Short mmCIF file of C-alpha atoms in Angstrom, two decimals:
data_model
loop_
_atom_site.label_atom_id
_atom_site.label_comp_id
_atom_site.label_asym_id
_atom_site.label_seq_id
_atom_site.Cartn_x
_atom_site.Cartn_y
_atom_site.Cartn_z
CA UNK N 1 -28.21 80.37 -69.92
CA UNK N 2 -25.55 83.37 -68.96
CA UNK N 3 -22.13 81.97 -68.00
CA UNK N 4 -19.48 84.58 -66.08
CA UNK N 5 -17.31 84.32 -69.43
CA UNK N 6 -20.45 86.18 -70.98
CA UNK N 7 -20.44 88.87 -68.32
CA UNK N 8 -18.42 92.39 -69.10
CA UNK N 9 -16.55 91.32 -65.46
CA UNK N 10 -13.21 92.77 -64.85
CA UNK N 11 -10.22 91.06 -67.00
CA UNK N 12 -8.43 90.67 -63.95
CA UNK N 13 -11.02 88.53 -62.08
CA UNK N 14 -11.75 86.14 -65.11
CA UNK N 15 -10.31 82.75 -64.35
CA UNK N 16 -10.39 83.46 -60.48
CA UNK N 17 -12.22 81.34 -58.10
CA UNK N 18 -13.82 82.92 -55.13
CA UNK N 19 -13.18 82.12 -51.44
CA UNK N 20 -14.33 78.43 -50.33
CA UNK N 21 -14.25 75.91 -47.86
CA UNK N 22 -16.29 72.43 -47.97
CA UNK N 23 -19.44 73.15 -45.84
CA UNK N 24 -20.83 69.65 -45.18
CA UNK N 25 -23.26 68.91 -41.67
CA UNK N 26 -20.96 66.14 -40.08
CA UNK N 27 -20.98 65.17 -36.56
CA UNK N 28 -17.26 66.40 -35.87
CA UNK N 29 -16.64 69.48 -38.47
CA UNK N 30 -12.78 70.35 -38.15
CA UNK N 31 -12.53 71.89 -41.36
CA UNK N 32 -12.39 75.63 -41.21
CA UNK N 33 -10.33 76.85 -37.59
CA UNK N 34 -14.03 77.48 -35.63
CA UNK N 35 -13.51 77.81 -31.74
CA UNK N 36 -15.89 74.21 -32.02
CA UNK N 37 -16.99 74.95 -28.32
CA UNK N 38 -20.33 76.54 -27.64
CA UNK N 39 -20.71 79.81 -26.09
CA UNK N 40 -21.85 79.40 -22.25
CA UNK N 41 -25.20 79.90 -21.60
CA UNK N 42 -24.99 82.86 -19.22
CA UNK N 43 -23.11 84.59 -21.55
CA UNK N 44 -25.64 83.81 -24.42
CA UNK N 45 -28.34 84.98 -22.34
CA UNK N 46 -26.58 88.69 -21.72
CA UNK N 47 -25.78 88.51 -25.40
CA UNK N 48 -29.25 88.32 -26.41
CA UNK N 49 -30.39 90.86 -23.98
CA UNK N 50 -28.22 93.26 -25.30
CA UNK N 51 -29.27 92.31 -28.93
CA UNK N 52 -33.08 92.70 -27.88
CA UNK N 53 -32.27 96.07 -26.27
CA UNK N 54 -31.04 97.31 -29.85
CA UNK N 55 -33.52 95.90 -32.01
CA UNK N 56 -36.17 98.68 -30.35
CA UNK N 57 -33.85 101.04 -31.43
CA UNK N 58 -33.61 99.68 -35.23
CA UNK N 59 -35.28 102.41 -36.89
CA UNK N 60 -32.48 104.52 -36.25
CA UNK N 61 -28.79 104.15 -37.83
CA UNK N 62 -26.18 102.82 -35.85
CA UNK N 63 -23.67 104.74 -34.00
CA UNK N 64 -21.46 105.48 -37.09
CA UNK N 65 -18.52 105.69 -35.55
CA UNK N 66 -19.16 102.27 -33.19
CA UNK N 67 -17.43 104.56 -30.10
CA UNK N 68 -18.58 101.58 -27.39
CA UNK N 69 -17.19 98.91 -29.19
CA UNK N 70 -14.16 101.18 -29.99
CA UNK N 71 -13.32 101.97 -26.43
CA UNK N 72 -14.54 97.95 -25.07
CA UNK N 73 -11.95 96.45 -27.93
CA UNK N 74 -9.09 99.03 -26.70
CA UNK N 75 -9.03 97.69 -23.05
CA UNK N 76 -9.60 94.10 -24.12
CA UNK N 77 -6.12 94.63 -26.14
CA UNK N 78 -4.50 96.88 -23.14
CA UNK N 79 -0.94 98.07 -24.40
CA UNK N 80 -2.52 101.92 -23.23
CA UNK N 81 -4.14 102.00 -26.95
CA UNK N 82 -6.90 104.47 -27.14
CA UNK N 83 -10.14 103.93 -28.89
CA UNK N 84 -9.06 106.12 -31.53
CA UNK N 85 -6.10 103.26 -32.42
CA UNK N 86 -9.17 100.66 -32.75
CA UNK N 87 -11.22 100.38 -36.12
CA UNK N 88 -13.34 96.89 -36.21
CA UNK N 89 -15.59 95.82 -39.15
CA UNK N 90 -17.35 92.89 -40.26
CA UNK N 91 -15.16 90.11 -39.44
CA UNK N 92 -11.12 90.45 -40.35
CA UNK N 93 -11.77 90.03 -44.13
CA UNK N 94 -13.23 93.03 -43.71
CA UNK N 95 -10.74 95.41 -42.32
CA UNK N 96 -8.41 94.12 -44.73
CA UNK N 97 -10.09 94.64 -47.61
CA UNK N 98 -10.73 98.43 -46.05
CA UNK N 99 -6.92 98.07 -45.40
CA UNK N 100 -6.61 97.98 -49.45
CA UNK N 101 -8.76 100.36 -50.56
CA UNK N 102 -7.05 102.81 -48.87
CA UNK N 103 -3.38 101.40 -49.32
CA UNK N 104 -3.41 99.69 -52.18
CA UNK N 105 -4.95 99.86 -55.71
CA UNK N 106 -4.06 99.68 -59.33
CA UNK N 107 -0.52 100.46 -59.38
CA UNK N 108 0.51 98.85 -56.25
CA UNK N 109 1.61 96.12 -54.70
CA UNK N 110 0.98 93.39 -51.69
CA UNK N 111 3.34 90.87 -50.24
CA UNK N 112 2.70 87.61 -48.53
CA UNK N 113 4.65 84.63 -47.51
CA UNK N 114 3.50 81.75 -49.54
CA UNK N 115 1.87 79.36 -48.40
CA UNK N 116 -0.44 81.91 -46.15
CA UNK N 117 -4.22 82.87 -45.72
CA UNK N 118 -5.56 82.69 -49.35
CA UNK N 119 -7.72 85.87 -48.82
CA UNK N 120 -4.93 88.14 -49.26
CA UNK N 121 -4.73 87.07 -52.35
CA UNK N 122 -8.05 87.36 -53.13
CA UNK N 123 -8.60 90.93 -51.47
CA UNK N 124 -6.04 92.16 -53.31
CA UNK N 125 -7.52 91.42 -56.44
CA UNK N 126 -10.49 92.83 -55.37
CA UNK N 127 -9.11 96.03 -54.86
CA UNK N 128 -6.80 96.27 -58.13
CA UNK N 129 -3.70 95.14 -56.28
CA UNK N 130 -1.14 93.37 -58.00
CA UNK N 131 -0.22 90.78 -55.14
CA UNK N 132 3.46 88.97 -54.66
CA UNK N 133 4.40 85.54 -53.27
CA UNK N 134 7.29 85.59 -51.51
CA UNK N 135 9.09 82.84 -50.04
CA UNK N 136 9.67 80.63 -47.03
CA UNK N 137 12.38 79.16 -44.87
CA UNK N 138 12.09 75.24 -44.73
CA UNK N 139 8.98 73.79 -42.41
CA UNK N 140 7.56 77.29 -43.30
CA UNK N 141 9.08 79.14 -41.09
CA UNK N 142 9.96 83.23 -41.76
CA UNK N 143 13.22 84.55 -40.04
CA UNK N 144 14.17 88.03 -39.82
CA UNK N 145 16.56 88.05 -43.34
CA UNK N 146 14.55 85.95 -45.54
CA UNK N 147 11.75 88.38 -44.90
CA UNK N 148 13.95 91.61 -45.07
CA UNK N 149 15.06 90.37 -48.06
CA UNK N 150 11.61 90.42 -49.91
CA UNK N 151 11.11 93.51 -48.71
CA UNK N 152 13.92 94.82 -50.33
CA UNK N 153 13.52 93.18 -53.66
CA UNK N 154 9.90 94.11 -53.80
CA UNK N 155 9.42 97.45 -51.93
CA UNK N 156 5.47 96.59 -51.79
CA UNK N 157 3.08 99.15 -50.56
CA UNK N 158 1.66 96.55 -48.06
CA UNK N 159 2.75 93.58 -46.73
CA UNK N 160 0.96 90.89 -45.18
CA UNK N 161 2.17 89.15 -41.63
CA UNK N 162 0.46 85.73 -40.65
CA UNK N 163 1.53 85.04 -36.46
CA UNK N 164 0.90 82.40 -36.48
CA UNK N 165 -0.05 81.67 -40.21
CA UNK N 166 -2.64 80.08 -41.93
CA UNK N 167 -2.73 77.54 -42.83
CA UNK N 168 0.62 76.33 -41.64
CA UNK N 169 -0.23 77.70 -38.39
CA UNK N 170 3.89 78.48 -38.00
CA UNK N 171 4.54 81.38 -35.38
CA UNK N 172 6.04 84.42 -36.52
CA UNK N 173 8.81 85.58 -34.23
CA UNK N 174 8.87 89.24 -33.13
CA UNK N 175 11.98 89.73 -34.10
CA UNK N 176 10.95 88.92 -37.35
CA UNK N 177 8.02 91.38 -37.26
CA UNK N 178 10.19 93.82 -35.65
CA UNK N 179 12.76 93.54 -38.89
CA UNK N 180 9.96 93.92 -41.52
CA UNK N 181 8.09 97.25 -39.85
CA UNK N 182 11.32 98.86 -40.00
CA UNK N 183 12.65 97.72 -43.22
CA UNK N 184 9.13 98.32 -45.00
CA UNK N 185 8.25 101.38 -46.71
CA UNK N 186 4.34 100.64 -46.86
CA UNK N 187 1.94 99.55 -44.74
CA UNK N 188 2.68 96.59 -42.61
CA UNK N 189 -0.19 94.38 -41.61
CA UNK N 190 0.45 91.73 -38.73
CA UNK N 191 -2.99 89.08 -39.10
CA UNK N 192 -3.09 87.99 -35.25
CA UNK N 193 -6.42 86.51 -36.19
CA UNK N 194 -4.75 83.49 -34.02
CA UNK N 195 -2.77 85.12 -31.46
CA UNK N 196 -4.88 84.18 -28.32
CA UNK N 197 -3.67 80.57 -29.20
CA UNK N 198 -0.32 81.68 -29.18
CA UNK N 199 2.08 80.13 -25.92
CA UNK N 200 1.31 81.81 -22.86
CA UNK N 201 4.05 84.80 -22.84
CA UNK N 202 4.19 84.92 -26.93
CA UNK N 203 4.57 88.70 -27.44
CA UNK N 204 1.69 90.17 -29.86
CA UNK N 205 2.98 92.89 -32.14
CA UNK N 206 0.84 95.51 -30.74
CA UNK N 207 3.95 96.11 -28.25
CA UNK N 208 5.78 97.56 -31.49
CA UNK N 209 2.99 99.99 -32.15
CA UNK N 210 4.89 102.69 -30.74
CA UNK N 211 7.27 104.47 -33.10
CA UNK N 212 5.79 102.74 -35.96
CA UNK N 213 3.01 104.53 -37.99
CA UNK N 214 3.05 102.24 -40.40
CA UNK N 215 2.20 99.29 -38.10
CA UNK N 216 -1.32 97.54 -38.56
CA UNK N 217 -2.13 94.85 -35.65
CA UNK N 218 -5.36 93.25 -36.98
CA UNK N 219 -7.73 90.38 -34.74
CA UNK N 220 -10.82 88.85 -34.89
CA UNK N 221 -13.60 87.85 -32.18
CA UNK N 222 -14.26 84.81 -35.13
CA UNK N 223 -11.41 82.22 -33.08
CA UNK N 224 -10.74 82.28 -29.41
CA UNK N 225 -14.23 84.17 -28.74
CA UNK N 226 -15.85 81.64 -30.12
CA UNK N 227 -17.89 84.37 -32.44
CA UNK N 228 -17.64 83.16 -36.41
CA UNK N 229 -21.08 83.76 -37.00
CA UNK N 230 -21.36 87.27 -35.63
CA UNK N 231 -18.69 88.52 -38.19
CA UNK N 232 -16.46 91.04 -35.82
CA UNK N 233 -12.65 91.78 -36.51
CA UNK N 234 -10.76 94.70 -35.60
CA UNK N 235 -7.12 96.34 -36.00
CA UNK N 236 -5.30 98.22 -33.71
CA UNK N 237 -3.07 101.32 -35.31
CA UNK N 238 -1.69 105.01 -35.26
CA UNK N 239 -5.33 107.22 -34.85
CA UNK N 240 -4.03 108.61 -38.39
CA UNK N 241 -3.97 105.48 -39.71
CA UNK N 242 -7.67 104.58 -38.84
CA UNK N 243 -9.06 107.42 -39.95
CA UNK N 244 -7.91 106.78 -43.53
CA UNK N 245 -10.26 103.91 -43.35
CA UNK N 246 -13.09 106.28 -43.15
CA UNK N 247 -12.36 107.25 -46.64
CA UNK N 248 -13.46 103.61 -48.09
CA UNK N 249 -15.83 101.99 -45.69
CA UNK N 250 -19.61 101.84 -46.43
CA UNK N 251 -21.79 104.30 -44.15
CA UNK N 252 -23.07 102.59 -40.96
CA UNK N 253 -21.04 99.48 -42.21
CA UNK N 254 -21.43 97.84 -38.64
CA UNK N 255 -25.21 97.39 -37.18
CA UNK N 256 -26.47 98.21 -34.30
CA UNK N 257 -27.16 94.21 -33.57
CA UNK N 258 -23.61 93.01 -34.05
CA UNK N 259 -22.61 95.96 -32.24
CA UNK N 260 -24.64 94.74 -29.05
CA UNK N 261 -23.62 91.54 -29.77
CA UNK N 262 -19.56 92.01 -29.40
CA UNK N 263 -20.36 94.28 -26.65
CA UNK N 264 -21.93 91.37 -25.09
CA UNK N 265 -18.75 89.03 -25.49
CA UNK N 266 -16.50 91.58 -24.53
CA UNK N 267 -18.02 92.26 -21.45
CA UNK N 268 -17.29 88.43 -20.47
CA UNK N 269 -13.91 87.95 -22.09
CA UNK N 270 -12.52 86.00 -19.38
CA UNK N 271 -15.38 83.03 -19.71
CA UNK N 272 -15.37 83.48 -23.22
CA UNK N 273 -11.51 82.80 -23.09
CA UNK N 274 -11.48 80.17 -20.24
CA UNK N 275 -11.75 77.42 -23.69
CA UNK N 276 -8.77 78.74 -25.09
CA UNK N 277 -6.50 76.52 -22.45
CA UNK N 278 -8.29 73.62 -23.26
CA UNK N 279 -7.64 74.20 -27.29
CA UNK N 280 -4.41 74.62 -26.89
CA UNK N 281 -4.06 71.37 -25.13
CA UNK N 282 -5.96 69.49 -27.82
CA UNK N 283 -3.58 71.11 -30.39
CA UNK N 284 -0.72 69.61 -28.63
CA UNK N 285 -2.84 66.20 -28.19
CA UNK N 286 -2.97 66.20 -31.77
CA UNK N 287 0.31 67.09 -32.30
CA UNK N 288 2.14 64.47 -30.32
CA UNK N 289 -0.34 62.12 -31.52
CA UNK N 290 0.09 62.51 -35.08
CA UNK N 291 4.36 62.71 -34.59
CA UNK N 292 3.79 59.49 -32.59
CA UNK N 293 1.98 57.52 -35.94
CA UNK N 294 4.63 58.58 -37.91
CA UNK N 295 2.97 61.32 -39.47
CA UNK N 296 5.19 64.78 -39.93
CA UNK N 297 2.98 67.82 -38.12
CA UNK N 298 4.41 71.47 -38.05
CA UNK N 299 5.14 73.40 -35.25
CA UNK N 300 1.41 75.59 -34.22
CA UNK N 301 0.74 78.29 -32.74
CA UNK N 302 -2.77 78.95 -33.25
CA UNK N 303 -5.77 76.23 -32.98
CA UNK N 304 -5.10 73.66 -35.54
CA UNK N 305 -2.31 71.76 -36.91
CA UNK N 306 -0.61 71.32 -40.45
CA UNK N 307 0.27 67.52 -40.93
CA UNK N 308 2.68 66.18 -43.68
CA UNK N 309 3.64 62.66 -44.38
CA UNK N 310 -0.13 61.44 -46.37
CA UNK N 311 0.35 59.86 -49.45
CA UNK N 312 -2.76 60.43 -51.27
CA UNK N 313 -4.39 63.35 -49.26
CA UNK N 314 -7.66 63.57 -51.19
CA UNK N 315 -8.75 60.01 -50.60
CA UNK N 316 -7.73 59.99 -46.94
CA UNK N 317 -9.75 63.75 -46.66
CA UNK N 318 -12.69 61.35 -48.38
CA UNK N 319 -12.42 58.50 -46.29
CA UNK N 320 -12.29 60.53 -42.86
CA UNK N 321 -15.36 62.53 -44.29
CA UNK N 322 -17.46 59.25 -45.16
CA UNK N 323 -16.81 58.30 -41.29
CA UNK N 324 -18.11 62.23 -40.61
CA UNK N 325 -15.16 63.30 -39.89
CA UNK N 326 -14.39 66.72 -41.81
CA UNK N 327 -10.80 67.95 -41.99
CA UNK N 328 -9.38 70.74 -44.52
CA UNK N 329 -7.49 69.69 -48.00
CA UNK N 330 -5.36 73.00 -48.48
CA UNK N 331 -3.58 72.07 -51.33
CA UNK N 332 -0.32 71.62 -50.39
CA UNK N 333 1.75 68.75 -50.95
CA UNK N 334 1.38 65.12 -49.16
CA UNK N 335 -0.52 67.26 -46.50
CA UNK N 336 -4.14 67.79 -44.62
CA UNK N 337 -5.21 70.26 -41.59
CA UNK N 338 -6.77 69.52 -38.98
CA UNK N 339 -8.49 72.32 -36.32
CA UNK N 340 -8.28 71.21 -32.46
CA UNK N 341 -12.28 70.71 -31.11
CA UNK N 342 -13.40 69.49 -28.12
CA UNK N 343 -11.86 66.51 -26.54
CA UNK N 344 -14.45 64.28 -28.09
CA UNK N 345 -13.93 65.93 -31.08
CA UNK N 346 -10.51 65.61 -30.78
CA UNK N 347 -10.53 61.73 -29.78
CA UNK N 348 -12.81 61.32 -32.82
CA UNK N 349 -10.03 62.45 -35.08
CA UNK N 350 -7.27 60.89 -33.97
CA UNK N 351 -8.90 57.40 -34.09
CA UNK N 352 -9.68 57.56 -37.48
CA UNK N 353 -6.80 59.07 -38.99
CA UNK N 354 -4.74 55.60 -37.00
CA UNK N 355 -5.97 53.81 -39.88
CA UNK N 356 -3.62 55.88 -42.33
CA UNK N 357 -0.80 56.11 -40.71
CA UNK N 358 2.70 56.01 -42.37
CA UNK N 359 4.01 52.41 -42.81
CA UNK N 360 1.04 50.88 -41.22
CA UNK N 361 0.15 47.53 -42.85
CA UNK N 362 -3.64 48.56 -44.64
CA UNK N 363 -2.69 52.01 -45.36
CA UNK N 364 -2.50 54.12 -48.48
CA UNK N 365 1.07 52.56 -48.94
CA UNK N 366 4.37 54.01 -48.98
CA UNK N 367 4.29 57.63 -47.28
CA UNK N 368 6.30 60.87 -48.36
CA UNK N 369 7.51 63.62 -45.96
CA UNK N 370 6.03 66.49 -46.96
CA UNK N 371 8.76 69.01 -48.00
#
């Protein structure tokens, strides 16, 4: 049988692994940053109107351009952007990897803040992009010189922004992003796939739009709408900035079914967003919770939280999951993540993960502080 080492594949993908998350049915999945709240029936309803509306009209191509969903995402975002700042795709991962194959390439290079979102890494070997871990302040935090001061080493052609990032969900100051768009040669991509999580008053970095070409301010509808499973993410940035992205994406790349569909959650943003109170205040359940056992979680901004202080975190990932309990292994050390669900959810979690508290007689023994 044909292994991928027999394949004539790319020598610069062999030895990679793709993109992957545990995808187990368990009663409470907290595993992958899903808005874990159901979309309200009314809304659902007028979503599926819409949809039925366009499937009469699926012998035809979609509007090309997507200049509804264009001009709905612009006022969602306000700041006075203009549809032709807006470009949207099929979920974030998406518009990033569009982002690359018109900005990056053999030849150039990315830069990230390690730990972040492991798809920049793998987008930009996708795309032929030699990609660059920078890195971090203690309790992964980025300030204003240690980021200016990658820039400078590196001069990348893009650079990658996580406020807040994943998975350490740590906010990114704007002062910070402020210091990198106008140190930065290249193109400067702020990932505010989180950003309706943020603290009420957190300023996004579409405010620094203005004056900065270069700027890229990309979302998703996959979080705080609630909308993983429709795939829809979008970026807000100059109008000459967008239509280089013409040059690389696929024709008719979004349908004329998830066009209806974001159309549909757009048009009832506020309910769609009334959840994103009660998320934030699980997150901060969970938070105090976990400092209270003795466990070591990092500050969040987004809809999950990054918890140090497990001594083996494997087997307590496997023992939560045999209770069906499903939280996220990243990797990193003495650490596991956890996303904020429902209260129940939420309650679910934080009884189980008593057991394995630091110190507490029964445990996995002596604990270490993640560094």
């Amino acid at each position: 049988m044909t292994s991928l080492d027999d394949l004539p594949i790319r020598d610069d993908l062999r030895g990679k692994s793709p993109y992957g998350a545990p995808q187990k049915v368990v009663p409470v999945a907290l595993n992958v940053n899903e808005n874990t709240h159901p979309i309200p029936e009314d809304v659902a309803h007028d979503i599926v109107a819409r949809v039925a509306a366009a499937i009469i009209g699926l012998n035809r191509y979609p509007d090309r351009e997507f200049t509804e969903l264009r001009t709905a995402l612009a006022a969602y975002l306000g700041h006075g952007l203009d549809p032709a700042q807006i470009w949207a795709a099929n979920g974030s991962n998406e518009v990033l990897q569009h982002l690359l194959q018109a900005f990056g390439g053999p030849g150039r290079r990315a830069l990230g803040f390690a730990p972040t979102y492991s798809m920049y890494t793998l987008l930009s070997a996708g795309t032929g992009t030699e990609w660059i871990a920078a890195g971090r302040d203690d309790e992964y935090e980025l300030s204003p010189e240690t980021a200016v001061a990658a820039i400078r080493e590196h001069d990348p052609g893009v650079v990658f922004l996580c406020a807040p990032n994943n998975p350490t969900g740590t906010p990114l100051s704007i002062e910070t992003i402020r210091a990198v768009a106008d140190e930065a040669r290249g193109i400067v991509i702020v990932d505010e796939a989180y950003h309706e999580f943020a603290d009420p008053g957190t300023p996004s970095a579409l405010t620094l739009l203005p004056g900065h070409p270069r700027l890229v301010v990309s979302r998703t509808m996959s979080k705080a709408f609630a909308f993983a499973g429709a795939r829809v993410g979008y970026l807000a940035a100059d109008p000459a900035l967008t239509d280089a992205l013409r040059l690389v994406r696929l024709p008719y790349h979004l349908s004329a079914l998830t066009q209806a569909a974001a159309l549909g959650a757009l048009a009832h943003s506020g309910e769609m967003l009334a959840m994103v109170d009660e998320i934030r205040a699980q997150r901060e359940r969970i938070f105090d919770e976990l400092a209270r056992l003795g466990f070591h979680p990092y500050r969040s901004g987004s809809n999950f939280v990054l918890f140090g202080g497990v001594d083996d975190p494997h087997a307590v990932f496997e023992a939560l999951l045999e209770q069906g309990i499903l939280i996220r292994d990243i990797g990193l050390p003495n650490s596991l993540r956890v996303t904020a669900g429902t209260e129940t959810e939420t309650t679910a979690f934080l009884e189980a993960i008593a057991a394995f508290a630091p110190g507490r007689p029964g445990s996995d023994g002596p604990n270490r502080m993640a560094s």
